[in-house]
GROMACS .gro file of N, CA and C in nm:
model
  537
    1UNK      N    1   9.441   8.592   9.939
    1UNK     CA    2   9.584   8.635   9.928
    1UNK      C    3   9.633   8.630  10.045
    2UNK      N    4   9.688   8.569  10.057
    2UNK     CA    5   9.772   8.577  10.254
    2UNK      C    6   9.905   8.620  10.258
    3UNK      N    7   9.970   8.716  10.319
    3UNK     CA    8  10.083   8.776  10.333
    3UNK      C    9  10.113   8.714  10.455
    4UNK      N   10  10.260   8.668  10.393
    4UNK     CA   11  10.352   8.619  10.541
    4UNK      C   12  10.483   8.590  10.496
    5UNK      N   13  10.543   8.530  10.597
    5UNK     CA   14  10.764   8.543  10.566
    5UNK      C   15  10.730   8.442  10.483
    6UNK      N   16  10.844   8.452  10.418
    6UNK     CA   17  10.907   8.372  10.307
    6UNK      C   18  10.959   8.232  10.399
    7UNK      N   19  10.942   8.116  10.342
    7UNK     CA   20  11.021   7.990  10.363
    7UNK      C   21  11.146   7.986  10.291
    8UNK      N   22  11.270   7.940  10.367
    8UNK     CA   23  11.346   7.886  10.264
    8UNK      C   24  11.343   7.774  10.133
    9UNK      N   25  11.292   7.717  10.169
    9UNK     CA   26  11.226   7.629  10.047
    9UNK      C   27  11.163   7.726   9.939
   10UNK      N   28  11.114   7.856   9.966
   10UNK     CA   29  11.042   7.871   9.871
   10UNK      C   30  11.158   8.015   9.794
   11UNK      N   31  11.246   7.999   9.834
   11UNK     CA   32  11.329   8.078   9.797
   11UNK      C   33  11.358   8.121   9.606
   12UNK      N   34  11.386   7.972   9.563
   12UNK     CA   35  11.416   7.916   9.418
   12UNK      C   36  11.292   8.030   9.351
   13UNK      N   37  11.150   7.958   9.407
   13UNK     CA   38  11.025   7.988   9.353
   13UNK      C   39  11.053   8.149   9.364
   14UNK      N   40  11.121   8.234   9.478
   14UNK     CA   41  11.119   8.386   9.427
   14UNK      C   42  11.175   8.443   9.332
   15UNK      N   43  11.288   8.345   9.290
   15UNK     CA   44  11.386   8.360   9.155
   15UNK      C   45  11.313   8.360   9.021
   16UNK      N   46  11.190   8.251   9.042
   16UNK     CA   47  11.093   8.234   8.908
   16UNK      C   48  11.007   8.362   8.926
   17UNK      N   49  10.928   8.375   8.990
   17UNK     CA   50  10.810   8.493   9.014
   17UNK      C   51  10.920   8.607   8.968
   18UNK      N   52  11.041   8.652   8.986
   18UNK     CA   53  11.103   8.760   8.937
   18UNK      C   54  11.124   8.741   8.817
   19UNK      N   55  11.179   8.663   8.744
   19UNK     CA   56  11.192   8.642   8.581
   19UNK      C   57  11.029   8.641   8.492
   20UNK      N   58  10.950   8.567   8.572
   20UNK     CA   59  10.831   8.646   8.477
   20UNK      C   60  10.794   8.757   8.528
   21UNK      N   61  10.798   8.867   8.614
   21UNK     CA   62  10.761   8.964   8.607
   21UNK      C   63  10.881   9.060   8.554
   22UNK      N   64  10.992   9.014   8.510
   22UNK     CA   65  11.077   9.076   8.431
   22UNK      C   66  11.006   9.071   8.288
   23UNK      N   67  10.950   9.009   8.243
   23UNK     CA   68  10.919   8.979   8.128
   23UNK      C   69  10.896   9.088   8.042
   24UNK      N   70  10.765   9.152   8.068
   24UNK     CA   71  10.701   9.268   8.034
   24UNK      C   72  10.783   9.378   8.036
   25UNK      N   73  10.900   9.412   8.054
   25UNK     CA   74  11.003   9.487   8.025
   25UNK      C   75  11.081   9.475   7.896
   26UNK      N   76  11.040   9.356   7.857
   26UNK     CA   77  11.091   9.350   7.713
   26UNK      C   78  11.011   9.417   7.602
   27UNK      N   79  10.846   9.445   7.648
   27UNK     CA   80  10.774   9.491   7.549
   27UNK      C   81  10.783   9.602   7.560
   28UNK      N   82  10.882   9.699   7.618
   28UNK     CA   83  10.889   9.816   7.618
   28UNK      C   84  11.058   9.862   7.575
   29UNK      N   85  11.104   9.793   7.509
   29UNK     CA   86  11.247   9.788   7.466
   29UNK      C   87  11.345   9.747   7.564
   30UNK      N   88  11.304   9.729   7.703
   30UNK     CA   89  11.385   9.707   7.830
   30UNK      C   90  11.447   9.613   7.820
   31UNK      N   91  11.516   9.516   7.708
   31UNK     CA   92  11.524   9.366   7.721
   31UNK      C   93  11.617   9.334   7.783
   32UNK      N   94  11.753   9.462   7.854
   32UNK     CA   95  11.810   9.413   7.981
   32UNK      C   96  11.780   9.356   8.128
   33UNK      N   97  11.664   9.435   8.146
   33UNK     CA   98  11.565   9.409   8.265
   33UNK      C   99  11.526   9.294   8.254
   34UNK      N  100  11.472   9.260   8.141
   34UNK     CA  101  11.396   9.109   8.153
   34UNK      C  102  11.485   9.015   8.187
   35UNK      N  103  11.622   9.042   8.096
   35UNK     CA  104  11.722   8.921   8.113
   35UNK      C  105  11.809   8.947   8.259
   36UNK      N  106  11.808   9.040   8.341
   36UNK     CA  107  11.844   9.056   8.461
   36UNK      C  108  11.844   8.922   8.539
   37UNK      N  109  11.965   8.910   8.593
   37UNK     CA  110  11.974   8.781   8.686
   37UNK      C  111  11.917   8.816   8.843
   38UNK      N  112  11.802   8.711   8.851
   38UNK     CA  113  11.708   8.771   8.990
   38UNK      C  114  11.841   8.777   9.129
   39UNK      N  115  11.789   8.814   9.231
   39UNK     CA  116  11.913   8.806   9.337
   39UNK      C  117  11.940   8.622   9.362
   40UNK      N  118  12.084   8.621   9.367
   40UNK     CA  119  12.150   8.487   9.434
   40UNK      C  120  12.030   8.449   9.514
   41UNK      N  121  12.057   8.302   9.542
   41UNK     CA  122  11.963   8.198   9.652
   41UNK      C  123  12.029   8.252   9.827
   42UNK      N  124  12.161   8.284   9.789
   42UNK     CA  125  12.253   8.338   9.974
   42UNK      C  126  12.202   8.500   9.981
   43UNK      N  127  12.156   8.558   9.871
   43UNK     CA  128  12.119   8.732   9.932
   43UNK      C  129  11.961   8.699   9.945
   44UNK      N  130  11.873   8.606   9.907
   44UNK     CA  131  11.746   8.594   9.915
   44UNK      C  132  11.748   8.541  10.076
   45UNK      N  133  11.843   8.430  10.089
   45UNK     CA  134  11.836   8.380  10.231
   45UNK      C  135  11.851   8.507  10.344
   46UNK      N  136  11.920   8.609  10.336
   46UNK     CA  137  11.995   8.717  10.399
   46UNK      C  138  11.879   8.774  10.502
   47UNK      N  139  11.771   8.825  10.353
   47UNK     CA  140  11.671   8.879  10.351
   47UNK      C  141  11.522   8.758  10.430
   48UNK      N  142  11.544   8.680  10.405
   48UNK     CA  143  11.450   8.550  10.442
   48UNK      C  144  11.515   8.563  10.664
   49UNK      N  145  11.631   8.566  10.606
   49UNK     CA  146  11.604   8.488  10.803
   49UNK      C  147  11.668   8.633  10.926
   50UNK      N  148  11.650   8.784  10.820
   50UNK     CA  149  11.649   8.854  10.871
   50UNK      C  150  11.497   8.906  10.896
   51UNK      N  151  11.430   8.871  10.870
   51UNK     CA  152  11.266   8.887  10.836
   51UNK      C  153  11.238   8.984  10.786
   52UNK      N  154  11.292   8.983  10.664
   52UNK     CA  155  11.293   9.085  10.592
   52UNK      C  156  11.221   9.054  10.432
   53UNK      N  157  11.180   8.897  10.433
   53UNK     CA  158  11.105   8.883  10.309
   53UNK      C  159  10.995   8.822  10.295
   54UNK      N  160  10.932   8.862  10.249
   54UNK     CA  161  10.754   8.868  10.265
   54UNK      C  162  10.682   8.799  10.117
   55UNK      N  163  10.594   8.720  10.113
   55UNK     CA  164  10.537   8.683   9.983
   55UNK      C  165  10.380   8.681  10.040
   56UNK      N  166  10.308   8.670   9.888
   56UNK     CA  167  10.199   8.700   9.877
   56UNK      C  168  10.151   8.533   9.832
   57UNK      N  169  10.103   8.469   9.913
   57UNK     CA  170  10.078   8.307   9.884
   57UNK      C  171   9.871   8.301   9.794
   58UNK      N  172   9.849   8.234   9.765
   58UNK     CA  173   9.762   8.201   9.696
   58UNK      C  174   9.670   8.100   9.781
   59UNK      N  175   9.564   8.071   9.715
   59UNK     CA  176   9.463   7.973   9.780
   59UNK      C  177   9.537   7.831   9.823
   60UNK      N  178   9.643   7.819   9.731
   60UNK     CA  179   9.702   7.664   9.802
   60UNK      C  180   9.866   7.691   9.878
   61UNK      N  181   9.858   7.805   9.905
   61UNK     CA  182   9.988   7.873   9.952
   61UNK      C  183  10.086   7.878   9.916
   62UNK      N  184  10.073   7.905   9.757
   62UNK     CA  185  10.251   7.897   9.702
   62UNK      C  186  10.243   8.037   9.652
   63UNK      N  187  10.351   8.109   9.701
   63UNK     CA  188  10.402   8.245   9.667
   63UNK      C  189  10.349   8.279   9.492
   64UNK      N  190  10.279   8.373   9.478
   64UNK     CA  191  10.258   8.425   9.348
   64UNK      C  192  10.339   8.616   9.364
   65UNK      N  193  10.406   8.627   9.440
   65UNK     CA  194  10.474   8.745   9.450
   65UNK      C  195  10.554   8.757   9.592
   66UNK      N  196  10.620   8.853   9.544
   66UNK     CA  197  10.706   8.889   9.725
   66UNK      C  198  10.767   9.046   9.695
   67UNK      N  199  10.834   9.056   9.845
   67UNK     CA  200  10.903   9.174   9.877
   67UNK      C  201  10.986   9.150   9.974
   68UNK      N  202  11.128   9.238   9.979
   68UNK     CA  203  11.187   9.231  10.032
   68UNK      C  204  11.262   9.435  10.068
   69UNK      N  205  11.242   9.418  10.196
   69UNK     CA  206  11.295   9.554  10.210
   69UNK      C  207  11.430   9.566  10.301
   70UNK      N  208  11.452   9.650  10.289
   70UNK     CA  209  11.589   9.670  10.394
   70UNK      C  210  11.538   9.800  10.495
   71UNK      N  211  11.637   9.832  10.591
   71UNK     CA  212  11.582   9.985  10.654
   71UNK      C  213  11.714  10.077  10.598
   72UNK      N  214  11.637  10.216  10.570
   72UNK     CA  215  11.810  10.318  10.497
   72UNK      C  216  11.720  10.426  10.560
   73UNK      N  217  11.825  10.479  10.627
   73UNK     CA  218  11.800  10.580  10.721
   73UNK      C  219  11.637  10.613  10.791
   74UNK      N  220  11.598  10.519  10.833
   74UNK     CA  221  11.494  10.550  10.940
   74UNK      C  222  11.374  10.554  10.866
   75UNK      N  223  11.415  10.484  10.721
   75UNK     CA  224  11.286  10.414  10.669
   75UNK      C  225  11.277  10.313  10.601
   76UNK      N  226  11.168  10.223  10.549
   76UNK     CA  227  11.180  10.084  10.548
   76UNK      C  228  11.183  10.118  10.366
   77UNK      N  229  11.303  10.071  10.316
   77UNK     CA  230  11.313  10.045  10.205
   77UNK      C  231  11.279   9.946  10.094
   78UNK      N  232  11.203   9.954  10.007
   78UNK     CA  233  11.173   9.850   9.905
   78UNK      C  234  11.273   9.845   9.811
   79UNK      N  235  11.345   9.754   9.850
   79UNK     CA  236  11.452   9.670   9.780
   79UNK      C  237  11.385   9.578   9.641
   80UNK      N  238  11.297   9.515   9.674
   80UNK     CA  239  11.258   9.425   9.531
   80UNK      C  240  11.070   9.435   9.578
   81UNK      N  241  10.989   9.462   9.488
   81UNK     CA  242  10.877   9.394   9.485
   81UNK      C  243  10.848   9.317   9.333
   82UNK      N  244  10.788   9.191   9.312
   82UNK     CA  245  10.790   9.122   9.225
   82UNK      C  246  10.642   9.038   9.254
   83UNK      N  247  10.570   9.086   9.097
   83UNK     CA  248  10.410   8.987   9.087
   83UNK      C  249  10.432   8.915   8.984
   84UNK      N  250  10.379   8.776   8.997
   84UNK     CA  251  10.410   8.727   8.862
   84UNK      C  252  10.278   8.755   8.767
   85UNK      N  253  10.315   8.794   8.659
   85UNK     CA  254  10.244   8.849   8.560
   85UNK      C  255  10.062   8.733   8.579
   86UNK      N  256  10.058   8.612   8.635
   86UNK     CA  257   9.952   8.552   8.642
   86UNK      C  258   9.859   8.581   8.736
   87UNK      N  259   9.974   8.689   8.860
   87UNK     CA  260   9.883   8.755   8.963
   87UNK      C  261   9.856   8.892   8.969
   88UNK      N  262   9.896   8.982   8.842
   88UNK     CA  263   9.877   9.115   8.829
   88UNK      C  264   9.734   9.151   8.790
   89UNK      N  265   9.719   9.316   8.882
   89UNK     CA  266   9.643   9.383   8.852
   89UNK      C  267   9.520   9.332   8.954
   90UNK      N  268   9.574   9.242   9.087
   90UNK     CA  269   9.457   9.248   9.175
   90UNK      C  270   9.471   9.266   9.240
   91UNK      N  271   9.540   9.380   9.326
   91UNK     CA  272   9.594   9.436   9.452
   91UNK      C  273   9.690   9.333   9.514
   92UNK      N  274   9.806   9.277   9.458
   92UNK     CA  275   9.872   9.199   9.514
   92UNK      C  276   9.992   9.268   9.562
   93UNK      N  277  10.044   9.344   9.457
   93UNK     CA  278  10.160   9.421   9.515
   93UNK      C  279  10.095   9.551   9.603
   94UNK      N  280  10.026   9.580   9.602
   94UNK     CA  281   9.973   9.666   9.710
   94UNK      C  282   9.960   9.617   9.868
   95UNK      N  283   9.910   9.500   9.850
   95UNK     CA  284   9.930   9.423   9.948
   95UNK      C  285  10.017   9.402  10.019
   96UNK      N  286  10.119   9.358   9.965
   96UNK     CA  287  10.242   9.382   9.995
   96UNK      C  288  10.334   9.501  10.079
   97UNK      N  289  10.321   9.573   9.982
   97UNK     CA  290  10.331   9.717  10.025
   97UNK      C  291  10.241   9.774  10.160
   98UNK      N  292  10.121   9.728  10.190
   98UNK     CA  293  10.079   9.775  10.294
   98UNK      C  294  10.097   9.692  10.413
   99UNK      N  295  10.144   9.566  10.401
   99UNK     CA  296  10.186   9.481  10.504
   99UNK      C  297  10.291   9.531  10.564
  100UNK      N  298  10.397   9.592  10.481
  100UNK     CA  299  10.555   9.682  10.507
  100UNK      C  300  10.469   9.772  10.593
  101UNK      N  301  10.413   9.869  10.538
  101UNK     CA  302  10.392   9.973  10.579
  101UNK      C  303  10.389   9.961  10.730
  102UNK      N  304  10.284   9.829  10.771
  102UNK     CA  305  10.255   9.813  10.891
  102UNK      C  306  10.375   9.749  11.012
  103UNK      N  307  10.444   9.675  10.909
  103UNK     CA  308  10.580   9.612  11.001
  103UNK      C  309  10.623   9.761  11.033
  104UNK      N  310  10.694   9.841  10.932
  104UNK     CA  311  10.797   9.954  10.978
  104UNK      C  312  10.683  10.091  11.073
  105UNK      N  313  10.560  10.086  11.051
  105UNK     CA  314  10.506  10.168  11.191
  105UNK      C  315  10.530  10.089  11.281
  106UNK      N  316  10.496   9.963  11.337
  106UNK     CA  317  10.534   9.866  11.453
  106UNK      C  318  10.679   9.915  11.477
  107UNK      N  319  10.764   9.894  11.354
  107UNK     CA  320  10.890   9.954  11.453
  107UNK      C  321  10.948  10.077  11.428
  108UNK      N  322  10.855  10.181  11.407
  108UNK     CA  323  10.891  10.311  11.408
  108UNK      C  324  10.935  10.377  11.349
  109UNK      N  325  10.942  10.301  11.223
  109UNK     CA  326  10.997  10.386  11.090
  109UNK      C  327  10.902  10.481  11.025
  110UNK      N  328  10.967  10.608  10.979
  110UNK     CA  329  10.877  10.725  10.958
  110UNK      C  330  10.815  10.680  10.813
  111UNK      N  331  10.853  10.619  10.694
  111UNK     CA  332  10.833  10.625  10.576
  111UNK      C  333  10.864  10.454  10.527
  112UNK      N  334  10.857  10.456  10.391
  112UNK     CA  335  10.823  10.376  10.277
  112UNK      C  336  10.906  10.458  10.153
  113UNK      N  337  11.049  10.372  10.130
  113UNK     CA  338  11.093  10.450   9.969
  113UNK      C  339  11.112  10.358   9.896
  114UNK      N  340  11.130  10.375   9.780
  114UNK     CA  341  11.206  10.317   9.657
  114UNK      C  342  11.256  10.358   9.567
  115UNK      N  343  11.308  10.283   9.444
  115UNK     CA  344  11.351  10.356   9.350
  115UNK      C  345  11.314  10.324   9.234
  116UNK      N  346  11.261  10.337   9.146
  116UNK     CA  347  11.181  10.277   9.012
  116UNK      C  348  11.225  10.376   8.901
  117UNK      N  349  11.166  10.290   8.821
  117UNK     CA  350  11.182  10.359   8.671
  117UNK      C  351  11.019  10.459   8.646
  118UNK      N  352  11.059  10.588   8.603
  118UNK     CA  353  10.989  10.671   8.580
  118UNK      C  354  10.869  10.661   8.444
  119UNK      N  355  10.884  10.606   8.328
  119UNK     CA  356  10.838  10.591   8.244
  119UNK      C  357  10.777  10.450   8.208
  120UNK      N  358  10.742  10.363   8.333
  120UNK     CA  359  10.710  10.256   8.336
  120UNK      C  360  10.585  10.223   8.409
  121UNK      N  361  10.450  10.190   8.356
  121UNK     CA  362  10.320  10.227   8.429
  121UNK      C  363  10.309  10.138   8.543
  122UNK      N  364  10.385  10.038   8.503
  122UNK     CA  365  10.325   9.960   8.654
  122UNK      C  366  10.459   9.955   8.742
  123UNK      N  367  10.529  10.075   8.743
  123UNK     CA  368  10.644  10.176   8.824
  123UNK      C  369  10.627  10.286   8.876
  124UNK      N  370  10.665  10.392   8.846
  124UNK     CA  371  10.662  10.483   8.890
  124UNK      C  372  10.511  10.538   8.865
  125UNK      N  373  10.410  10.539   8.787
  125UNK     CA  374  10.265  10.564   8.812
  125UNK      C  375  10.207  10.509   8.910
  126UNK      N  376  10.221  10.394   8.890
  126UNK     CA  377  10.122  10.277   9.013
  126UNK      C  378  10.193  10.327   9.131
  127UNK      N  379  10.300  10.353   9.179
  127UNK     CA  380  10.362  10.421   9.333
  127UNK      C  381  10.335  10.520   9.342
  128UNK      N  382  10.291  10.613   9.238
  128UNK     CA  383  10.225  10.789   9.303
  128UNK      C  384  10.093  10.742   9.357
  129UNK      N  385  10.006  10.633   9.279
  129UNK     CA  386   9.850  10.600   9.317
  129UNK      C  387   9.897  10.561   9.460
  130UNK      N  388   9.944  10.487   9.507
  130UNK     CA  389   9.987  10.438   9.605
  130UNK      C  390   9.997  10.541   9.747
  131UNK      N  391  10.051  10.660   9.684
  131UNK     CA  392  10.054  10.789   9.794
  131UNK      C  393  10.242  10.806   9.800
  132UNK      N  394  10.302  10.717   9.693
  132UNK     CA  395  10.454  10.782   9.726
  132UNK      C  396  10.488  10.884   9.640
  133UNK      N  397  10.504  10.978   9.662
  133UNK     CA  398  10.576  11.092   9.584
  133UNK      C  399  10.732  11.126   9.549
  134UNK      N  400  10.766  11.165   9.422
  134UNK     CA  401  10.898  11.172   9.394
  134UNK      C  402  10.986  11.240   9.457
  135UNK      N  403  11.135  11.207   9.495
  135UNK     CA  404  11.193  11.305   9.565
  135UNK      C  405  11.309  11.340   9.436
  136UNK      N  406  11.324  11.500   9.478
  136UNK     CA  407  11.409  11.594   9.419
  136UNK      C  408  11.532  11.584   9.449
  137UNK      N  409  11.649  11.614   9.373
  137UNK     CA  410  11.753  11.635   9.442
  137UNK      C  411  11.793  11.700   9.501
  138UNK      N  412  11.705  11.793   9.535
  138UNK     CA  413  11.705  11.908   9.691
  138UNK      C  414  11.574  11.904   9.745
  139UNK      N  415  11.569  11.759   9.752
  139UNK     CA  416  11.437  11.714   9.866
  139UNK      C  417  11.519  11.665   9.994
  140UNK      N  418  11.503  11.738  10.128
  140UNK     CA  419  11.549  11.648  10.217
  140UNK      C  420  11.489  11.527  10.215
  141UNK      N  421  11.447  11.485  10.175
  141UNK     CA  422  11.388  11.333  10.164
  141UNK      C  423  11.486  11.214  10.093
  142UNK      N  424  11.550  11.271  10.003
  142UNK     CA  425  11.628  11.207   9.950
  142UNK      C  426  11.809  11.213  10.036
  143UNK      N  427  11.808  11.112  10.106
  143UNK     CA  428  11.882  11.060  10.211
  143UNK      C  429  12.027  11.029  10.174
  144UNK      N  430  12.120  11.037  10.251
  144UNK     CA  431  12.260  10.972  10.182
  144UNK      C  432  12.247  10.855  10.165
  145UNK      N  433  12.176  10.752  10.222
  145UNK     CA  434  12.159  10.626  10.193
  145UNK      C  435  12.074  10.584  10.064
  146UNK      N  436  11.982  10.682  10.077
  146UNK     CA  437  11.894  10.709   9.878
  146UNK      C  438  11.953  10.685   9.769
  147UNK      N  439  12.088  10.817   9.804
  147UNK     CA  440  12.173  10.842   9.706
  147UNK      C  441  12.284  10.706   9.675
  148UNK      N  442  12.329  10.652   9.816
  148UNK     CA  443  12.393  10.524   9.782
  148UNK      C  444  12.313  10.427   9.716
  149UNK      N  445  12.216  10.401   9.732
  149UNK     CA  446  12.131  10.279   9.638
  149UNK      C  447  12.124  10.366   9.464
  150UNK      N  448  12.088  10.513   9.478
  150UNK     CA  449  12.100  10.562   9.313
  150UNK      C  450  12.228  10.521   9.249
  151UNK      N  451  12.328  10.518   9.315
  151UNK     CA  452  12.452  10.517   9.243
  151UNK      C  453  12.469  10.356   9.214
  152UNK      N  454  12.450  10.305   9.327
  152UNK     CA  455  12.520  10.133   9.312
  152UNK      C  456  12.413  10.095   9.151
  153UNK      N  457  12.279  10.140   9.197
  153UNK     CA  458  12.129  10.080   9.089
  153UNK      C  459  12.252  10.142   8.929
  154UNK      N  460  12.263  10.267   8.950
  154UNK     CA  461  12.337  10.373   8.819
  154UNK      C  462  12.473  10.265   8.729
  155UNK      N  463  12.559  10.199   8.845
  155UNK     CA  464  12.646  10.089   8.848
  155UNK      C  465  12.612  10.003   8.779
  156UNK      N  466  12.548   9.975   8.813
  156UNK     CA  467  12.453   9.843   8.758
  156UNK      C  468  12.355   9.850   8.611
  157UNK      N  469  12.364   9.935   8.562
  157UNK     CA  470  12.308  10.002   8.447
  157UNK      C  471  12.163  10.039   8.442
  158UNK      N  472  12.128  10.068   8.566
  158UNK     CA  473  11.962  10.040   8.572
  158UNK      C  474  11.960  10.215   8.575
  159UNK      N  475  12.054  10.292   8.517
  159UNK     CA  476  12.076  10.440   8.496
  159UNK      C  477  11.967  10.463   8.337
  160UNK      N  478  12.023  10.380   8.262
  160UNK     CA  479  11.992  10.384   8.102
  160UNK      C  480  11.864  10.409   8.057
  161UNK      N  481  11.781  10.414   8.177
  161UNK     CA  482  11.620  10.428   8.207
  161UNK      C  483  11.585  10.509   8.254
  162UNK      N  484  11.527  10.640   8.273
  162UNK     CA  485  11.496  10.754   8.353
  162UNK      C  486  11.448  10.663   8.520
  163UNK      N  487  11.505  10.726   8.565
  163UNK     CA  488  11.452  10.686   8.744
  163UNK      C  489  11.461  10.751   8.817
  164UNK      N  490  11.359  10.716   8.963
  164UNK     CA  491  11.286  10.813   9.044
  164UNK      C  492  11.309  10.767   9.161
  165UNK      N  493  11.378  10.822   9.256
  165UNK     CA  494  11.344  10.768   9.404
  165UNK      C  495  11.236  10.822   9.481
  166UNK      N  496  11.164  10.733   9.552
  166UNK     CA  497  11.001  10.820   9.572
  166UNK      C  498  10.992  10.755   9.709
  167UNK      N  499  10.879  10.829   9.761
  167UNK     CA  500  10.853  10.802   9.965
  167UNK      C  501  10.761  10.838   9.994
  168UNK      N  502  10.654  10.757  10.043
  168UNK     CA  503  10.558  10.773  10.141
  168UNK      C  504  10.557  10.772  10.293
  169UNK      N  505  10.533  10.894  10.306
  169UNK     CA  506  10.523  10.884  10.456
  169UNK      C  507  10.410  10.801  10.549
  170UNK      N  508  10.491  10.778  10.687
  170UNK     CA  509  10.355  10.693  10.721
  170UNK      C  510  10.336  10.766  10.803
  171UNK      N  511  10.228  10.746  10.866
  171UNK     CA  512  10.123  10.775  10.967
  171UNK      C  513  10.150  10.711  11.081
  172UNK      N  514  10.192  10.779  11.217
  172UNK     CA  515  10.209  10.716  11.333
  172UNK      C  516  10.119  10.631  11.381
  173UNK      N  517  10.091  10.521  11.431
  173UNK     CA  518   9.945  10.481  11.516
  173UNK      C  519   9.899  10.531  11.626
  174UNK      N  520   9.781  10.517  11.613
  174UNK     CA  521   9.692  10.556  11.677
  174UNK      C  522   9.689  10.533  11.829
  175UNK      N  523   9.709  10.616  11.920
  175UNK     CA  524   9.697  10.565  12.036
  175UNK      C  525   9.579  10.493  12.064
  176UNK      N  526   9.585  10.383  12.130
  176UNK     CA  527   9.418  10.384  12.191
  176UNK      C  528   9.397  10.364  12.337
  177UNK      N  529   9.281  10.373  12.356
  177UNK     CA  530   9.264  10.410  12.505
  177UNK      C  531   9.240  10.305  12.570
  178UNK      N  532   9.227  10.312  12.726
  178UNK     CA  533   9.281  10.179  12.784
  178UNK      C  534   9.155  10.158  12.810
  179UNK      N  535   9.106   9.998  12.853
  179UNK     CA  536   8.956  10.000  12.856
  179UNK      C  537   8.920  10.006  13.025
   0.00000   0.00000   0.00000
């Protein structure tokens, strides 16, 4: 699996990946999530042109997963990570997140953040295994920017199911000794 920047021609494929990745929500009684339209092409292009859209490509260089990121209050915020079900459970999502972590460290960002469903096995429990911790209402890590994201998601209807904001601190890069 190779992680690389998304190309303009691949943006429609990202929408297809998200639709496929949404289907398992239907089995959890979350049909509205499965039916939710992926981000429009112009929004995806905004992420791509800003260098904030990565794909995980298979051996034929075809994307099977993608990640979109924003910067929110000094942290890299995972706006979306979707893995096609045919590529699930192979470390693809983890590889995308680790790629983002490295890019964030290089930019001097201090953490990764995301919002997710608490009771979906491939959401909050999965991210906890990757080192993310839930943020409570009184946690100083729950910044104004993250609170705004939570409000926007609630307005979009996502608060119909329990959600949580999560954070993973990033270690500072280790200084290399001069040769």
